[in-house]
mmCIF file of C-alpha atoms and ligand atoms in Angstrom:
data_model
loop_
_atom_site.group_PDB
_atom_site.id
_atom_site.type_symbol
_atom_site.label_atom_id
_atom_site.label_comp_id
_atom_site.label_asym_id
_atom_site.label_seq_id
_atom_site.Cartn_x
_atom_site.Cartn_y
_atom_site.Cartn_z
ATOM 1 C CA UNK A 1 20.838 6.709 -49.672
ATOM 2 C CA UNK A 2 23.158 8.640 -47.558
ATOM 3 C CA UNK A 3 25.031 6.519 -44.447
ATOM 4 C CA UNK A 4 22.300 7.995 -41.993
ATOM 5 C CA UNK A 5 19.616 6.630 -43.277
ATOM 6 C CA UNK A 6 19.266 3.922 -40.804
ATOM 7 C CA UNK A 7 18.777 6.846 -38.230
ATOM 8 C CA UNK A 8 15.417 7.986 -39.693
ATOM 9 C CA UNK A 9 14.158 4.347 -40.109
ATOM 10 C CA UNK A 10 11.235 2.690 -37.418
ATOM 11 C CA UNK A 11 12.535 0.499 -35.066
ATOM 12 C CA UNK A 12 9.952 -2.215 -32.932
ATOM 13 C CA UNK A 13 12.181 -3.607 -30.019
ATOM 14 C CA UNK A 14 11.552 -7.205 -29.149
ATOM 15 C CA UNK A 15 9.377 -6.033 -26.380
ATOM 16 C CA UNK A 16 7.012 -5.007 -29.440
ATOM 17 C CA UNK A 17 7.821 -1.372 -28.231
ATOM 18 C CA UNK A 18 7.859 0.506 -31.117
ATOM 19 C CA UNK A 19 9.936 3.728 -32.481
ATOM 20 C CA UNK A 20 9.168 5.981 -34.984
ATOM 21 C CA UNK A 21 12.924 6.473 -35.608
ATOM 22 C CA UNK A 22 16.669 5.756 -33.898
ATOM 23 C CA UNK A 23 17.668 8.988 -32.776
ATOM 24 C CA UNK A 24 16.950 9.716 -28.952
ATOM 25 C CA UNK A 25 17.902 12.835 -26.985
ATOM 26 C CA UNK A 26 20.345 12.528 -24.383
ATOM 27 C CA UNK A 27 19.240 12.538 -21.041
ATOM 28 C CA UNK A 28 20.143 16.450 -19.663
ATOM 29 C CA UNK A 29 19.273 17.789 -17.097
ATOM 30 C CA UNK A 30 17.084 20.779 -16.646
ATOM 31 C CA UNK A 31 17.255 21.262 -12.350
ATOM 32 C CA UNK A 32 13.677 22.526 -12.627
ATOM 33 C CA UNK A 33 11.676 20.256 -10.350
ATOM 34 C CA UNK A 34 9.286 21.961 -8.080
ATOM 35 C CA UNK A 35 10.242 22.604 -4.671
ATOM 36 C CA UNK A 36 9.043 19.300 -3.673
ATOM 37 C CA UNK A 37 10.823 17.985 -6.103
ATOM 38 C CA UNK A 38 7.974 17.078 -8.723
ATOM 39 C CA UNK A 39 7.771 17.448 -12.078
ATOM 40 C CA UNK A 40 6.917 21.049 -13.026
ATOM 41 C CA UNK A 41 5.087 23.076 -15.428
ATOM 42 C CA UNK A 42 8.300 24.444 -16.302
ATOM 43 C CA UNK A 43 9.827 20.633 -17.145
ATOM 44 C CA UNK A 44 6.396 19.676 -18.970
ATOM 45 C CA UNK A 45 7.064 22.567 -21.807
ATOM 46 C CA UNK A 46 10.567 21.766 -22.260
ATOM 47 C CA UNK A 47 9.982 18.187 -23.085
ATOM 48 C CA UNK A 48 6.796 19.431 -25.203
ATOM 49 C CA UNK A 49 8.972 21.185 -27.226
ATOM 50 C CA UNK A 50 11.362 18.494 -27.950
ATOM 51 C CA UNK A 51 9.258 15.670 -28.199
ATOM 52 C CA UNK A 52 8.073 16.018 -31.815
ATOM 53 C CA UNK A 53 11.216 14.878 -33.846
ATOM 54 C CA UNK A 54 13.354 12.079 -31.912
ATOM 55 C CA UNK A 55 12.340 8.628 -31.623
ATOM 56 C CA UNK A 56 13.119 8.278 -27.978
ATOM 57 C CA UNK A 57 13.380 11.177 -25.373
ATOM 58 C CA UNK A 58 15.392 10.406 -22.352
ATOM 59 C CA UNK A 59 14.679 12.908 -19.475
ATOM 60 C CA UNK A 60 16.496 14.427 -16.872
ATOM 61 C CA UNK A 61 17.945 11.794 -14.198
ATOM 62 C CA UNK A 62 15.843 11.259 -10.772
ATOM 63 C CA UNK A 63 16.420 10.295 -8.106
ATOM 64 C CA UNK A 64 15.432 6.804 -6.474
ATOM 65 C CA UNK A 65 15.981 7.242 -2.494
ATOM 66 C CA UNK A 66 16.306 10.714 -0.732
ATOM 67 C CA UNK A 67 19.433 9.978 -0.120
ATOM 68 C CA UNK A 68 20.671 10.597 -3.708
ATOM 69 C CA UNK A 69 19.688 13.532 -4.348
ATOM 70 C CA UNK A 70 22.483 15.090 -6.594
ATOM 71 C CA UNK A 71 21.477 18.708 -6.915
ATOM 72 C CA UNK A 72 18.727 21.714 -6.322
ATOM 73 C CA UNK A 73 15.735 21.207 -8.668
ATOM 74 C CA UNK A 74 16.077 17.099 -9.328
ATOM 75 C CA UNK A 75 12.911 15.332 -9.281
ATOM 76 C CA UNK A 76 12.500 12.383 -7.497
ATOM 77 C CA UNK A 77 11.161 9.238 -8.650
ATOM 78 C CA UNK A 78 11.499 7.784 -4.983
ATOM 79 C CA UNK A 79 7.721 7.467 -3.783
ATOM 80 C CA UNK A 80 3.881 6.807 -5.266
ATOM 81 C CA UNK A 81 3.283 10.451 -5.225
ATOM 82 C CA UNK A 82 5.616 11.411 -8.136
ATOM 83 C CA UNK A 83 3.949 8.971 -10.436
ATOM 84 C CA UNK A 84 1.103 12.085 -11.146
ATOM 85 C CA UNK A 85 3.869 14.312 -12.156
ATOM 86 C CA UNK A 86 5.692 11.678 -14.284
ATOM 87 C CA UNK A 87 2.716 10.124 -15.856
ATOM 88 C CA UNK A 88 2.147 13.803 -17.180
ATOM 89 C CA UNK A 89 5.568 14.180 -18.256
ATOM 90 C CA UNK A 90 4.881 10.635 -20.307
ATOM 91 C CA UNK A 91 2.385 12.254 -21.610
ATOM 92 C CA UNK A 92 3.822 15.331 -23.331
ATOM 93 C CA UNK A 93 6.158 13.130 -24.759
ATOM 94 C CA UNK A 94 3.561 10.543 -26.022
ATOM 95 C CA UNK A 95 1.772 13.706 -27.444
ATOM 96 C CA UNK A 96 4.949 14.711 -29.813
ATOM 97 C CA UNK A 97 4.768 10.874 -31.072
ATOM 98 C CA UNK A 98 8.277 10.155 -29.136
ATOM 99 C CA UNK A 99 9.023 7.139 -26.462
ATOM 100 C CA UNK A 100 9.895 8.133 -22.999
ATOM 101 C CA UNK A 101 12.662 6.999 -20.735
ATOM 102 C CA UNK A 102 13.088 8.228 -16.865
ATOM 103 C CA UNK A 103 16.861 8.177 -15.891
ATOM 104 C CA UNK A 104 17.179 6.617 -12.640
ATOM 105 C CA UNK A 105 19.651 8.037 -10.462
ATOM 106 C CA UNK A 106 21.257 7.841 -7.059
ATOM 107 C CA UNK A 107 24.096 10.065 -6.392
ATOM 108 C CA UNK A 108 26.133 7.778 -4.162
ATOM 109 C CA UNK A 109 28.949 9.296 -2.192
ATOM 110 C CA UNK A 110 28.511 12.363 -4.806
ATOM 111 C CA UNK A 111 24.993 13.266 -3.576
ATOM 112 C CA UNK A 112 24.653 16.594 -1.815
ATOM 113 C CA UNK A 113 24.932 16.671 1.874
ATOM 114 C CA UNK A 114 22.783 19.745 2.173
ATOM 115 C CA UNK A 115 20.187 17.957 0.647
ATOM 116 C CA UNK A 116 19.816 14.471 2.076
ATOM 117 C CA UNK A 117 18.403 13.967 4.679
ATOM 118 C CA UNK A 118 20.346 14.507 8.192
ATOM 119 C CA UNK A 119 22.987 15.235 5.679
ATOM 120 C CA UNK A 120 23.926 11.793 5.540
ATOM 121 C CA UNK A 121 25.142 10.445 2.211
ATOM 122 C CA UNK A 122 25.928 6.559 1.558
ATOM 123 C CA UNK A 123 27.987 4.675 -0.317
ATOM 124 C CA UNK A 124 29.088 1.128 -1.301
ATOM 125 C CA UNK A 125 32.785 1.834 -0.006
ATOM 126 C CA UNK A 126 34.241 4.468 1.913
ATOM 127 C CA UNK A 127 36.162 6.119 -1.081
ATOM 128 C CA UNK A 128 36.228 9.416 -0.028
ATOM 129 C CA UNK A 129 34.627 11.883 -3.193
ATOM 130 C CA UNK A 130 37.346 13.428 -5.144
ATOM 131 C CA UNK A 131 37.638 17.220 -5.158
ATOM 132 C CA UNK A 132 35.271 19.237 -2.613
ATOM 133 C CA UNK A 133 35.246 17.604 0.353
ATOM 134 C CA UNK A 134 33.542 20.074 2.782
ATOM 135 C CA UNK A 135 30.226 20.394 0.480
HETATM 136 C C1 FMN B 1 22.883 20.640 -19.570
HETATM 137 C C2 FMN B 1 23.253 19.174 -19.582
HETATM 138 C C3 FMN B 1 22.642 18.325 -18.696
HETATM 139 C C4 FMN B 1 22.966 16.955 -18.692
HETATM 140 N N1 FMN B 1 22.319 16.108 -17.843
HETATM 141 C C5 FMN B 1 22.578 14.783 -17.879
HETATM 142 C C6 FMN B 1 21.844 13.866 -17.076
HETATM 143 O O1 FMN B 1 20.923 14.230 -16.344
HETATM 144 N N2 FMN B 1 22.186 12.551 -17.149
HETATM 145 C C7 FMN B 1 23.197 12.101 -17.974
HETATM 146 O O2 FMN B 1 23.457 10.900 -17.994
HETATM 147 N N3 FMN B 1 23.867 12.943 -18.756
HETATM 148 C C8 FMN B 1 23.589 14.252 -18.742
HETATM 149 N N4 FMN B 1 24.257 15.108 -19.578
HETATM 150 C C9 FMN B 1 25.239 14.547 -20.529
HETATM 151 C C10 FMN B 1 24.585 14.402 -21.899
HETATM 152 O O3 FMN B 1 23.530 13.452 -21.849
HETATM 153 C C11 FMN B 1 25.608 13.917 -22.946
HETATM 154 O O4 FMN B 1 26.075 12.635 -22.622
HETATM 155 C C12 FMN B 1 26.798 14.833 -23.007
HETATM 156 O O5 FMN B 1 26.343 16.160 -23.183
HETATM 157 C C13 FMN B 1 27.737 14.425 -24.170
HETATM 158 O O6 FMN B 1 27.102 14.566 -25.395
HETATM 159 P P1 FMN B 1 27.537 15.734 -26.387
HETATM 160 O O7 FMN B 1 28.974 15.487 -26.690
HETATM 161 O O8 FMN B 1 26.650 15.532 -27.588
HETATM 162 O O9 FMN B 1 27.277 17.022 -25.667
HETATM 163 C C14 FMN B 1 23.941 16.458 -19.598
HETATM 164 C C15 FMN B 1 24.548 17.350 -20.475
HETATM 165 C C16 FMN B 1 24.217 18.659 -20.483
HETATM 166 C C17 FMN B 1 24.885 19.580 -21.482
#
């Protein structure tokens, strides 16, 4: 037995959700939403392709008010009409035998300007961002 073992090995959680192994891919982010910011065709091949090996697949963050949007091609997880897009997304991973986890995201006083709306970004403090200022 090698010291990775313990990697390969099920897992239930307490929850009774259940894992065919420990390893789980990193949340990365793909900036391949569709233009309204749903999951895409292009989103649901790239998670089919990695679903079939890691326990638990963590997807690309999304966003959870419009206001947080971070960058071009995010989805949103921010209103009922996403759930279609995600609940096909949970299903490609399901399909590979791998657990599913959305990152939730709001990108605070980082979010984009140009793509909030009325370009109006929030924050808990008035920190201003570090580095570019005038995006
Ligand atoms: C292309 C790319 C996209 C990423 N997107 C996210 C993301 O959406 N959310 C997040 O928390 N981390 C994101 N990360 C960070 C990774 O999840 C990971 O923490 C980071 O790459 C460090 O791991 P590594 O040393 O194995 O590369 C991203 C990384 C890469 C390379």
């Amino acid at each position: 037995m090698n010291n990775h073992q313990a990697l390969f090995e099920a897992f239930t959680f307490k929850s009774g959700v259940h894992v065919r192994n420990r390893i789980m891919m990193a949340p990365m982010t793909t900036f391949s939403a569709d233009k309204q910011d749903l999951v895409s065709q292009e989103e649901l091949d790239y998670y089919r392709e990695r679903s079939n090996g890691a326990g638990t697949i963590i997807t690309a963050c999304a966003y959870v008010s419009k206001n947080g949007k971070g960058f071009e091609g995010q989805m949103g997880i921010d209103h009922d009409g996403t759930i279609a897009g995600l609940s096909k997304l949970a299903g490609v991973i399901h399909e590979g035998g791998a657990k599913g986890v959305v990152q939730l995201y709001h990108g605070g006083r980082l979010a984009v300007p140009k793509l909030v709306p009325g370009g109006e970004t929030v924050s808990a403090s008035a920190v201003t961002p570090l580095g570019d200022a005038t995006r």
